[in-house]
Every structure is written in C-alpha cells, then in structure tokens.
Short mmCIF file of C-alpha atoms and ligand atoms in Angstrom, two decimals:
data_model
loop_
_atom_site.label_atom_id
_atom_site.label_comp_id
_atom_site.label_asym_id
_atom_site.label_seq_id
_atom_site.Cartn_x
_atom_site.Cartn_y
_atom_site.Cartn_z
CA UNK B 1071 -0.03 -13.39 6.81
CA UNK B 1072 -1.41 -13.18 10.75
CA UNK B 1073 -0.38 -15.32 13.76
CA UNK B 1074 -3.16 -16.44 16.24
CA UNK B 1075 -0.38 -18.58 17.71
CA UNK B 1076 -3.02 -20.81 20.11
CA UNK B 1077 -5.57 -18.28 20.70
CA UNK B 1078 -8.79 -20.25 19.11
CA UNK B 1079 -11.82 -17.87 19.78
CA UNK B 1080 -11.88 -15.36 16.77
CA UNK B 1081 -13.92 -12.16 16.75
CA UNK B 1082 -14.73 -9.87 14.07
CA UNK B 1083 -15.52 -6.33 14.41
CA UNK B 1084 -16.82 -3.74 12.58
CA UNK B 1085 -15.88 0.18 12.13
CA UNK B 1086 -18.71 2.39 12.32
CA UNK B 1087 -18.75 6.13 11.47
CA UNK B 1088 -14.99 6.38 11.34
CA UNK B 1089 -15.16 4.72 7.97
CA UNK B 1090 -16.44 7.52 6.51
CA UNK B 1091 -13.35 9.81 7.57
CA UNK B 1092 -11.21 11.35 4.94
CA UNK B 1093 -7.19 11.83 5.77
CA UNK B 1094 -7.41 12.00 9.13
CA UNK B 1095 -8.95 8.25 9.21
CA UNK B 1096 -5.46 6.54 10.51
CA UNK B 1097 -6.15 8.75 13.77
CA UNK B 1098 -9.34 7.33 14.12
CA UNK B 1099 -8.19 3.82 13.93
CA UNK B 1100 -5.11 4.17 15.73
CA UNK B 1101 -7.49 5.47 18.77
CA UNK B 1102 -9.82 2.78 17.99
CA UNK B 1103 -6.69 0.09 18.44
CA UNK B 1104 -5.76 1.89 21.20
CA UNK B 1105 -8.54 1.62 23.14
CA UNK B 1106 -9.66 -1.83 22.48
CA UNK B 1107 -6.15 -2.83 23.45
CA UNK B 1108 -6.66 -1.45 26.58
CA UNK B 1109 -10.08 -2.90 27.04
CA UNK B 1110 -8.96 -6.05 26.30
CA UNK B 1111 -5.44 -5.95 28.19
CA UNK B 1112 -5.65 -8.24 31.04
CA UNK B 1113 -7.87 -11.04 28.93
CA UNK B 1114 -4.79 -12.51 26.66
CA UNK B 1115 -6.60 -11.56 23.90
CA UNK B 1116 -4.60 -10.31 20.63
CA UNK B 1117 -5.63 -7.18 17.98
CA UNK B 1118 -5.19 -7.32 14.33
CA UNK B 1119 -6.59 -5.25 12.02
CA UNK B 1120 -7.19 -5.93 8.43
CA UNK B 1121 -8.72 -4.10 5.43
CA UNK B 1122 -12.28 -2.57 6.92
CA UNK B 1123 -11.94 -4.77 9.79
CA UNK B 1124 -10.64 -5.67 13.74
CA UNK B 1125 -9.89 -9.04 14.26
CA UNK B 1126 -9.65 -10.28 18.37
CA UNK B 1127 -8.01 -13.83 18.91
CA UNK B 1128 -9.21 -14.51 22.22
CA UNK B 1129 -8.11 -17.80 24.53
CA UNK B 1130 -11.38 -19.72 25.00
CA UNK B 1131 -11.72 -19.12 28.66
CA UNK B 1132 -11.15 -15.47 28.42
CA UNK B 1133 -14.26 -14.97 25.83
CA UNK B 1134 -16.48 -13.63 28.23
CA UNK B 1135 -14.48 -11.04 29.34
CA UNK B 1136 -13.46 -10.26 25.49
CA UNK B 1137 -17.41 -10.19 24.79
CA UNK B 1138 -18.21 -7.82 27.67
CA UNK B 1139 -15.00 -5.64 26.87
CA UNK B 1140 -16.19 -5.08 23.00
CA UNK B 1141 -19.83 -4.10 24.70
CA UNK B 1142 -18.28 -0.79 25.79
CA UNK B 1143 -15.81 -0.25 22.88
CA UNK B 1144 -16.58 3.00 21.23
CA UNK B 1145 -16.60 3.12 17.30
CA UNK B 1146 -17.83 -0.19 16.46
CA UNK B 1147 -20.99 -0.57 14.80
CA UNK B 1148 -21.17 -4.23 15.05
CA UNK B 1149 -19.35 -7.57 15.93
CA UNK B 1150 -19.21 -11.35 16.41
CA UNK B 1151 -17.86 -14.66 17.44
CA UNK B 1152 -16.68 -15.57 13.76
CA UNK B 1153 -15.61 -19.17 12.47
CA UNK B 1154 -12.17 -19.21 10.46
CA UNK B 1155 -11.43 -21.93 8.00
CA UNK B 1156 -9.57 -22.72 4.55
CA UNK B 1157 -10.45 -21.11 1.45
CA UNK B 1158 -11.87 -23.84 -0.10
CA UNK B 1159 -15.29 -24.02 -1.65
CA UNK B 1160 -16.01 -27.30 1.35
CA UNK B 1161 -15.19 -25.75 4.51
CA UNK B 1162 -16.71 -22.55 3.65
CA UNK B 1163 -19.98 -24.11 3.27
CA UNK B 1164 -19.68 -26.40 6.33
CA UNK B 1165 -19.56 -23.19 8.78
CA UNK B 1166 -22.42 -22.22 6.73
CA UNK B 1167 -24.18 -24.97 7.99
CA UNK B 1168 -22.79 -25.16 11.04
CA UNK B 1169 -23.24 -21.38 12.04
CA UNK B 1170 -26.99 -21.68 10.78
CA UNK B 1171 -27.51 -24.64 13.20
CA UNK B 1172 -26.29 -22.38 15.88
CA UNK B 1173 -29.02 -19.90 15.08
CA UNK B 1174 -31.23 -22.29 14.55
CA UNK B 1175 -30.88 -23.87 17.73
CA UNK B 1176 -31.17 -20.43 19.35
CA UNK B 1177 -34.67 -20.22 17.78
CA UNK B 1178 -34.16 -18.88 14.55
CA UNK B 1179 -36.70 -19.56 12.06
CA UNK B 1180 -35.66 -17.54 8.56
CA UNK B 1181 -31.92 -17.01 7.13
CA UNK B 1182 -30.20 -15.17 4.50
CA UNK B 1183 -26.58 -15.48 3.51
CA UNK B 1184 -24.16 -12.22 2.77
CA UNK B 1185 -20.85 -13.11 1.02
CA UNK B 1186 -18.00 -10.45 1.03
CA UNK B 1187 -14.77 -11.58 -1.03
CA UNK B 1188 -11.67 -9.36 -0.51
CA UNK B 1189 -9.78 -12.26 -2.32
CA UNK B 1190 -10.91 -12.68 -5.87
CA UNK B 1191 -9.04 -15.81 -6.68
CA UNK B 1192 -11.46 -17.93 -4.34
CA UNK B 1193 -13.21 -20.03 -6.70
CA UNK B 1194 -17.02 -18.66 -5.99
CA UNK B 1195 -17.85 -15.47 -6.39
CA UNK B 1196 -20.40 -13.70 -3.68
CA UNK B 1197 -23.08 -14.81 -5.59
CA UNK B 1198 -22.36 -18.13 -5.84
CA UNK B 1199 -21.40 -18.25 -2.11
CA UNK B 1200 -24.95 -16.78 -0.97
CA UNK B 1201 -26.98 -19.40 -3.67
CA UNK B 1202 -24.17 -22.27 -2.59
CA UNK B 1203 -24.55 -21.60 0.96
CA UNK B 1204 -28.05 -21.05 1.22
CA UNK B 1205 -28.82 -24.83 -0.34
CA UNK B 1206 -26.50 -26.83 1.79
CA UNK B 1207 -28.12 -24.66 4.77
CA UNK B 1208 -31.37 -25.49 3.68
CA UNK B 1209 -30.33 -29.13 3.32
CA UNK B 1210 -28.95 -29.63 6.44
CA UNK B 1211 -31.73 -27.91 8.09
CA UNK B 1212 -35.04 -28.25 6.75
CA UNK B 1213 -36.70 -26.15 9.53
CA UNK B 1214 -34.98 -22.62 8.43
CA UNK B 1215 -36.37 -21.06 5.67
CA UNK B 1216 -35.06 -18.22 3.66
CA UNK B 1217 -36.26 -14.50 3.70
CA UNK B 1218 -33.93 -12.35 2.13
CA UNK B 1219 -35.77 -8.79 3.04
CA UNK B 1220 -36.19 -9.81 6.37
CA UNK B 1221 -34.25 -12.28 7.73
CA UNK B 1222 -33.60 -13.25 11.47
CA UNK B 1223 -30.34 -14.04 11.06
CA UNK B 1224 -28.03 -13.21 8.29
CA UNK B 1225 -25.06 -16.09 7.98
CA UNK B 1226 -22.14 -13.55 6.75
CA UNK B 1227 -18.93 -15.12 4.95
CA UNK B 1228 -15.89 -13.37 4.27
CA UNK B 1229 -13.07 -14.13 1.86
CA UNK B 1230 -10.05 -12.88 3.11
CA UNK B 1231 -6.43 -13.91 4.23
CA UNK B 1232 -8.63 -16.91 5.41
CA UNK B 1233 -12.33 -17.64 5.56
CA UNK B 1234 -14.84 -16.08 8.08
CA UNK B 1235 -18.18 -16.83 8.71
CA UNK B 1236 -20.49 -15.49 11.17
CA UNK B 1237 -24.46 -15.68 12.62
CA UNK B 1238 -25.29 -13.67 15.77
CA UNK B 1239 -23.80 -9.78 14.61
CA UNK B 1240 -24.34 -7.97 17.72
CA UNK B 1241 -24.90 -4.75 17.81
CA UNK B 1242 -22.09 -2.11 18.62
CA UNK B 1243 -22.06 0.80 20.99
CA UNK B 1244 -21.65 2.92 17.21
CA UNK B 1245 -19.91 6.68 18.17
CA UNK B 1246 -16.66 7.52 17.26
CA UNK B 1247 -13.35 6.43 19.44
CA UNK B 1248 -13.03 7.93 22.87
CA UNK B 1249 -9.95 10.16 22.60
CA UNK B 1250 -10.64 11.79 18.94
CA UNK B 1251 -12.88 14.75 19.39
CA UNK B 1252 -10.42 16.51 22.50
CA UNK B 1253 -11.59 16.97 26.38
CA UNK B 1254 -14.30 18.55 27.67
CA UNK B 1255 -15.93 18.89 31.65
CA UNK B 1256 -18.54 17.20 32.56
CA UNK B 1257 -20.96 18.78 35.19
CA UNK B 1258 -21.97 15.61 37.39
CA UNK B 1259 -24.91 15.64 39.68
CA UNK B 1260 -26.23 12.49 41.28
CA UNK B 1261 -29.45 12.87 38.75
CA UNK B 1262 -30.67 10.91 36.13
CA UNK B 1263 -29.32 13.17 32.73
CA UNK B 1264 -25.99 14.55 33.42
CA UNK B 1265 -24.25 10.67 33.33
CA UNK B 1266 -26.51 10.39 30.33
CA UNK B 1267 -25.16 13.90 28.84
CA UNK B 1268 -21.61 12.44 29.45
CA UNK B 1269 -22.16 9.34 27.92
CA UNK B 1270 -23.56 11.13 24.73
CA UNK B 1271 -20.10 13.18 24.41
CA UNK B 1272 -17.86 9.80 25.33
CA UNK B 1273 -19.57 8.52 22.59
CA UNK B 1274 -18.58 11.51 19.98
CA UNK B 1275 -15.10 10.47 20.65
CA UNK B 1276 -14.57 13.07 23.54
CA UNK B 1277 -12.57 12.17 26.13
CA UNK B 1278 -14.72 13.40 29.40
CA UNK B 1279 -13.54 14.60 33.12
CA UNK B 1280 -16.38 15.04 35.58
CA UNK B 1281 -16.98 17.90 38.36
CA UNK B 1282 -19.16 17.12 41.04
CA UNK B 1283 -19.82 20.51 43.22
CA UNK B 1284 -20.66 18.91 47.34
CA UNK B 1285 -22.16 20.67 49.89
CA UNK B 1286 -21.98 18.99 52.37
CA UNK B 1287 -23.31 18.49 55.23
CA UNK B 1288 -26.40 19.62 53.41
CA UNK B 1289 -25.86 17.03 50.88
CA UNK B 1290 -24.84 13.61 52.37
CA UNK B 1291 -22.07 11.63 51.64
CA UNK B 1292 -23.95 8.92 50.16
CA UNK B 1293 -24.87 11.79 47.73
CA UNK B 1294 -20.78 11.83 47.01
CA UNK B 1295 -20.41 8.26 46.63
CA UNK B 1296 -23.61 7.97 44.41
CA UNK B 1297 -21.60 10.57 41.81
CA UNK B 1298 -18.29 8.38 42.63
CA UNK B 1299 -20.31 5.29 40.97
CA UNK B 1300 -21.95 7.33 37.98
CA UNK B 1301 -18.07 8.37 36.99
CA UNK B 1302 -17.45 4.48 37.43
CA UNK B 1303 -19.73 3.87 35.24
CA UNK B 1304 -19.02 6.31 32.47
CA UNK B 1305 -15.49 5.01 33.17
CA UNK B 1306 -16.56 1.87 31.67
CA UNK B 1307 -16.98 3.52 28.36
CA UNK B 1308 -13.91 5.53 28.50
CA UNK B 1309 -10.94 3.71 30.38
CA UNK B 1310 -11.46 5.41 33.25
CA UNK B 1311 -13.02 9.28 34.35
CA UNK B 1312 -11.28 11.53 36.52
CA UNK B 1313 -13.82 13.07 38.91
CA UNK B 1314 -13.00 16.42 40.30
CA UNK B 1315 -14.91 16.91 43.58
CA UNK B 1316 -15.34 20.41 45.21
CA UNK B 1317 -16.81 21.96 48.56
CA UNK B 1318 -19.67 24.17 47.66
CA UNK B 1319 -21.41 24.44 51.11
CA UNK B 1320 -20.15 28.36 51.44
CA UNK B 1321 -21.58 29.31 47.66
CA UNK B 1322 -24.63 28.40 48.47
CA UNK B 1323 -25.00 29.43 51.53
CA UNK B 1324 -23.84 33.18 50.24
CA UNK B 1325 -27.10 32.73 47.74
CA UNK B 1326 -29.21 31.84 50.02
CA UNK B 1327 -28.11 34.77 52.36
CA UNK B 1328 -28.25 37.31 49.74
CA UNK B 1329 -30.12 36.42 46.72
CA UNK B 1330 -33.42 37.12 46.45
CA UNK B 1331 -34.94 33.50 46.73
CA UNK B 1332 -36.99 32.98 43.24
CA UNK B 1333 -33.41 33.39 41.78
CA UNK B 1334 -31.65 31.03 43.83
CA UNK B 1335 -31.47 28.27 41.77
CA UNK B 1336 -30.28 29.83 38.54
CA UNK B 1337 -27.75 32.00 40.59
CA UNK B 1338 -26.35 28.68 41.38
CA UNK B 1339 -26.32 27.36 38.28
CA UNK B 1340 -24.12 30.47 37.64
CA UNK B 1341 -21.70 29.68 40.31
CA UNK B 1342 -21.35 26.02 38.97
CA UNK B 1343 -20.85 27.16 35.45
CA UNK B 1344 -18.40 29.93 36.57
CA UNK B 1345 -16.27 27.53 39.28
CA UNK B 1346 -16.46 24.42 36.14
CA UNK B 1347 -15.17 27.29 33.77
CA UNK B 1348 -11.86 28.24 35.54
CA UNK B 1349 -11.17 24.54 36.08
CA UNK B 1350 -11.59 23.36 33.09
CA UNK B 1351 -9.16 25.95 31.93
CA UNK B 1352 -6.60 25.03 34.79
CA UNK B 1353 -6.63 21.47 33.07
CA UNK B 1354 -6.64 22.27 29.76
CA UNK B 1355 -10.23 20.92 29.14
CA UNK B 1356 -11.94 22.39 26.09
CA UNK B 1357 -15.52 22.99 26.84
CA UNK B 1358 -18.35 22.21 29.43
CA UNK B 1359 -21.08 19.80 29.10
CA UNK B 1360 -24.21 20.06 30.95
CA UNK B 1361 -27.29 17.53 31.59
CA UNK B 1362 -29.75 20.43 30.98
CA UNK B 1363 -32.73 19.63 28.58
CA UNK B 1364 -34.83 22.61 27.33
CA UNK B 1365 -37.86 23.49 29.63
CA UNK B 1366 -37.43 20.01 31.92
CA UNK B 1367 -37.24 22.39 35.06
CA UNK B 1368 -38.04 25.83 35.36
CA UNK B 1369 -33.91 26.70 35.42
CA UNK B 1370 -33.78 25.24 32.09
CA UNK B 1371 -36.34 27.59 29.88
CA UNK B 1372 -34.32 29.07 27.11
CA UNK B 1373 -34.18 32.39 28.83
CA UNK B 1374 -32.72 30.44 32.13
CA UNK B 1375 -30.00 28.78 29.82
CA UNK B 1376 -28.79 32.37 28.30
CA UNK B 1377 -28.55 33.47 32.23
CA UNK B 1378 -26.89 30.00 33.60
CA UNK B 1379 -24.40 30.43 30.49
CA UNK B 1380 -23.67 34.31 30.64
CA UNK B 1381 -20.36 34.40 32.31
CA UNK B 1382 -18.55 31.17 30.53
CA UNK B 1383 -16.51 31.46 27.68
CA UNK B 1384 -16.06 27.93 26.90
CA UNK B 1385 -18.55 26.16 25.14
CA UNK B 1386 -21.57 24.68 26.64
CA UNK B 1387 -22.61 21.57 25.42
CA UNK B 1388 -25.88 20.33 26.16
CA UNK B 1389 -26.43 16.75 24.35
CA UNK B 1390 -29.74 16.27 26.00
CA UNK B 1391 -31.16 19.95 25.09
CA UNK B 1392 -34.05 18.14 22.47
CA UNK B 1393 -34.34 15.08 24.43
CA UNK B 1394 -37.53 13.44 26.07
CA UNK B 1395 -37.28 12.65 29.71
CA UNK B 1396 -38.60 8.79 28.67
CA UNK B 1397 -35.60 8.39 25.97
CA UNK B 1398 -33.16 9.99 28.57
CA UNK B 1399 -34.66 7.31 31.11
CA UNK B 1400 -33.98 4.60 28.44
CA UNK B 1401 -30.76 5.94 27.15
CA UNK B 1402 -29.80 5.52 31.45
CA UNK B 1403 -30.68 2.21 31.89
CA UNK B 1404 -28.99 1.11 28.30
CA UNK B 1405 -25.72 2.15 29.78
CA UNK B 1406 -26.49 0.97 33.08
CA UNK B 1407 -26.65 4.17 35.14
CA UNK B 1408 -30.47 4.43 36.26
CA UNK B 1409 -30.25 2.20 39.06
CA UNK B 1410 -28.04 4.15 41.00
CA UNK B 1411 -29.19 7.61 39.64
CA UNK B 1412 -32.84 6.71 41.30
CA UNK B 1413 -30.85 6.24 44.65
CA UNK B 1414 -32.66 8.58 46.87
CA UNK B 1415 -29.81 10.78 48.08
CA UNK B 1416 -30.44 14.37 46.99
CA UNK B 1417 -28.23 16.29 44.74
CA UNK B 1418 -29.31 19.62 46.34
CA UNK B 1419 -30.87 19.66 49.56
CA UNK B 1420 -34.62 21.45 49.53
CA UNK B 1421 -33.63 24.32 51.97
CA UNK B 1422 -31.61 25.67 48.58
CA UNK B 1423 -34.44 24.91 46.28
CA UNK B 1424 -37.24 28.35 45.86
CA UNK B 1425 -40.54 27.24 45.95
CA UNK B 1426 -41.57 29.73 43.13
CA UNK B 1427 -38.41 30.21 41.39
CA UNK B 1428 -37.99 32.71 37.93
CA UNK B 1429 -39.00 31.37 34.59
CA UNK B 1430 -37.37 33.84 32.22
CA UNK B 1431 -34.59 34.96 34.26
CA UNK B 1432 -32.84 38.33 32.42
CA UNK B 1433 -29.23 37.19 31.25
CA UNK B 1434 -28.73 41.22 32.70
CA UNK B 1435 -30.47 41.15 36.10
CA UNK B 1436 -29.01 37.98 36.74
CA UNK B 1437 -25.68 39.79 36.20
CA UNK B 1438 -26.40 42.50 38.16
CA UNK B 1439 -27.62 39.88 41.29
CA UNK B 1440 -24.75 37.52 40.62
CA UNK B 1441 -22.20 40.50 41.26
CA UNK B 1442 -23.85 41.46 44.19
CA UNK B 1443 -23.55 38.28 45.56
CA UNK B 1444 -19.40 39.01 45.30
CA UNK B 1445 -18.17 34.84 44.73
CA UNK B 1446 -14.65 35.30 43.46
CA UNK B 1447 -13.39 34.87 47.01
CA UNK B 1448 -15.58 31.87 47.65
CA UNK B 1449 -15.61 29.85 44.26
CA UNK B 1450 -11.51 30.31 44.65
CA UNK B 1451 -11.92 28.71 48.09
CA UNK B 1452 -13.94 26.06 46.35
CA UNK B 1453 -11.28 25.11 43.89
CA UNK B 1454 -8.94 24.72 46.82
CA UNK B 1455 -11.13 22.33 47.86
CA UNK B 1456 -10.53 20.41 44.95
CA UNK B 1457 -9.88 16.20 45.27
CA UNK B 1458 -9.40 14.50 42.35
CA UNK B 1459 -10.13 10.28 41.71
CA UNK B 1460 -9.87 8.13 38.75
CA UNK B 1461 -13.13 6.14 38.31
CA UNK B 1462 -12.85 3.20 36.43
CA UNK B 1463 -15.48 0.17 36.91
CA UNK B 1464 -14.47 -1.94 39.59
P1 ATP J 2516 -29.42 15.85 36.88
O1 ATP J 2516 -30.24 14.70 36.49
O2 ATP J 2516 -28.04 15.82 35.63
O3 ATP J 2516 -29.01 16.19 37.94
P2 ATP J 2516 -31.61 17.71 36.46
O4 ATP J 2516 -32.56 17.67 35.55
O5 ATP J 2516 -31.77 17.29 38.02
O6 ATP J 2516 -30.21 17.03 35.90
P3 ATP J 2516 -30.74 20.20 37.39
O7 ATP J 2516 -30.68 19.71 39.04
O8 ATP J 2516 -31.49 21.70 37.10
O9 ATP J 2516 -31.14 19.29 36.40
O10 ATP J 2516 -28.90 20.44 36.68
C1 ATP J 2516 -28.72 20.81 35.61
C2 ATP J 2516 -27.60 20.45 35.21
O11 ATP J 2516 -26.92 20.99 36.29
C3 ATP J 2516 -27.17 19.16 35.56
O12 ATP J 2516 -27.59 18.40 34.63
C4 ATP J 2516 -25.65 18.81 35.59
O13 ATP J 2516 -24.91 19.00 34.61
C5 ATP J 2516 -25.76 20.07 36.26
N1 ATP J 2516 -25.30 20.17 37.84
C6 ATP J 2516 -26.41 20.26 38.67
N2 ATP J 2516 -25.96 19.72 39.89
C7 ATP J 2516 -25.12 19.84 39.74
C8 ATP J 2516 -23.83 19.49 41.31
N3 ATP J 2516 -23.90 19.56 42.94
N4 ATP J 2516 -22.89 19.40 40.63
C9 ATP J 2516 -21.87 19.54 39.46
N5 ATP J 2516 -23.17 19.84 38.00
C10 ATP J 2516 -24.37 19.77 38.70
MG1 MG J 2517 -30.43 17.32 39.58
#
C-alpha cells in the first residue's frame, strides 16, 4: 500500500482526543497532519495516515529531530519507534523478541503483549498473538516476567498492511491540533503564569497571538527580550507565535498621576484589557487569554476580576483560574518556560505597585475611576507603537 522509499526508521502515532469527534473529525485529522508535516519539514521524513494511526518514516540520521518534533505535537496521545515486518507469524514473533530484548536492556523487568489485528486474514488471532508472543519472549529472555495488570513495558503488535511491533511508547502532549479552535490573544508578561496559560489554550487547539505591554524605561529591554524568549517557547508548540509589543509607559504614568493609589493595579489591568481587546478586534482574534488564577494576588480576587473585565466584550479566558501555584510551576517546567520566567527582570516596576491594593473592588466604582483617567487617546497611541514579530523556536 505505502511507499516508504529508502526511509528505514518508522514511528507510529496515536491520535488523542480527536478520535472522539463526530462529523467534523476529518477537519481535526487534516490539521494534525498539516502540523505534523510542518514540524517535520526539514527532516526528510514522510507522513502516512492509516486507520486510527499516523506513520512517520524517517531517515536514520533524522531520528533525533523527528523525536524532538513529535514531543511538541499537540493532538497525539502517544507515539513509539516501531519495527515493521512481514505478516508471517515467524517474523512477528521474532520482532516481539527483539523489541522485548531492547526493553530488557533498558532495565525493564515485567511486560505484557498487546495485539490488534486490522487484517483479519493473519493466521493468528489477537489472543494467539498475545500468548505466543509472550511465550517466545519468556523463552528468549528468562530475566523477564509477565505482569498483565501493571507491566513496566507493553509489547504492542499491530497487524495492518504490514506488521508493526513496538515497546517503549512515549506519552504525547495530548490535547487537540493547534489551529482547530479559532484564534485568541494572550496577554503575555514575563512571569510564570501567562506562558502556561498560553500553552493550555494551544493544547485545546487554539492558535495564539501574544501581546506584551512594555513600559520602557521603567521596564528594561531585558524584560522585553525575556518575553520574546517566552513567546519563542510557546512557538515550539504552535509553529510560531506572533508577538505584538506595545509601548504602555504613558498609560502607566497617567494612572500613577490620576488614580487613587490602592486602585492602580486594577486600573492598569483594565487598561491592558481594553487595549488588548482593540488589538484583537483589529486582527480578527476572538478572545483574550490571561494567566490569572483566583486569589493568587490582590488583583485576582473574584471582585477585582470582574472590575478587570468589566469593559471588555470579548470572552476573557483564564485557563489557570482554579490551579494551584505549585502545579502551575510544574507545568511551566514541563513546557520549558520556567527557567526563563524566573530570570530576574521584573515585568512591572515597583513604583507602579501599590503597597495596599484594593482587595474587593466594585466594578461601578472602578468604571468611574477609569473614566476619569481619560485613557482613550493614550490607548490609541499605544496601539500605534505596536511592533510585531514572529517568534519561532530557534
Ligand atoms: P504572570 O506570572 O503571568 O505575570 P501574575 O500572577 O504575575 O501573572 P499579574 O502580574 O497580576 O499576575 O498579571 C495578571 C495577568 O495580566 C498576567 O497573567 C498576564 O496575562 C497579564 N499581564 C500582566 N502584565 C502584563 C504585561 N506587561 N503585558 C501583557 N500582559 C500582562
Ligand atoms: Mg506578573
């Protein structure tokens, strides 16, 4: 059926949640394939879809790059480098033994064999593949034992156009293919939370642009470069992220000048939201995304969140709203952002942070204070300072 050419290495990919889709499933499958092919572009590898699977055939010397690409593909639940052999019981059993031998060499002590037969003409049924595969492995590797409930390795056999046998399955990023859930605008600061929030929306299939409000010289150029690096890290999972940088110093100074000090953070967030919404509408983005998490800081009490979003019509998505800080940090480490997020360049100068912030702002009062700031022209001006860069992982 397929032509692998002279590509000797094969990977088998298992699509994740998209397998649960109904009539619109082909759309998700097309997006997954498109993203996969784009991630593999420079590797010389070839993608071949099959029923419930994707196969990637790769040159030997590109295997490292292919594995790296698969580790950042949204929408697959797992993947493995697989042996490919002819559909005779002898070849399949030999592949089981070789695969188990690799697992054994990697320190694994218990295993079970799983079998799936798409081609029902194969002489052994699934039960026979499991039991004969298990026996062959035990005979070849007496140090291994079977554990059907909690094995350290599962030796998988899939009989399709050819026979595929694989051991060490790697966990995929899961989620849905990026590009299947519309586009949103992430408010990206240099902190820990907002990059994680962006990752979570990417993993739901949303294509994300990012906006950073820069208050030069109160925030340094290092702080801005840190945000660029964070956007690049997000870009790894999304084939690049567009970062919009806006000069926000004048807005911040106006707030400092005219707002009651305890309100300054809430009013600044309101201004960021208003400006972000204008940018989103201009660029066709359908929602705003923030790294806010309930009660993490004073500006994120439920009352203050209602102030912050009170002047915005687009949905404001806060994927971290119910997450514990430690879990957010763990996620930040897992996506490779943490080391950058904790670099010491502050995203907001202390002169703008009130020592006694309001904890339970009233949206009406917030609205009245906000009106007095007369920010419309300054926000338009901030939008005019916009620079845009495409951030892809170097
Ligand atoms: P983070 O770790 O993402 O900075 P945080 O817990 O420090 O979040 P805040 O500083 O109150 O919380 O910011 C709340 C949210 O507002 C951030 O998660 C981010 O989405 C947005 N935000 C804050 N500062 C900026 C900025 N300078 N540019 C763009 N968005 C920002
Ligand atoms: Mg912050």
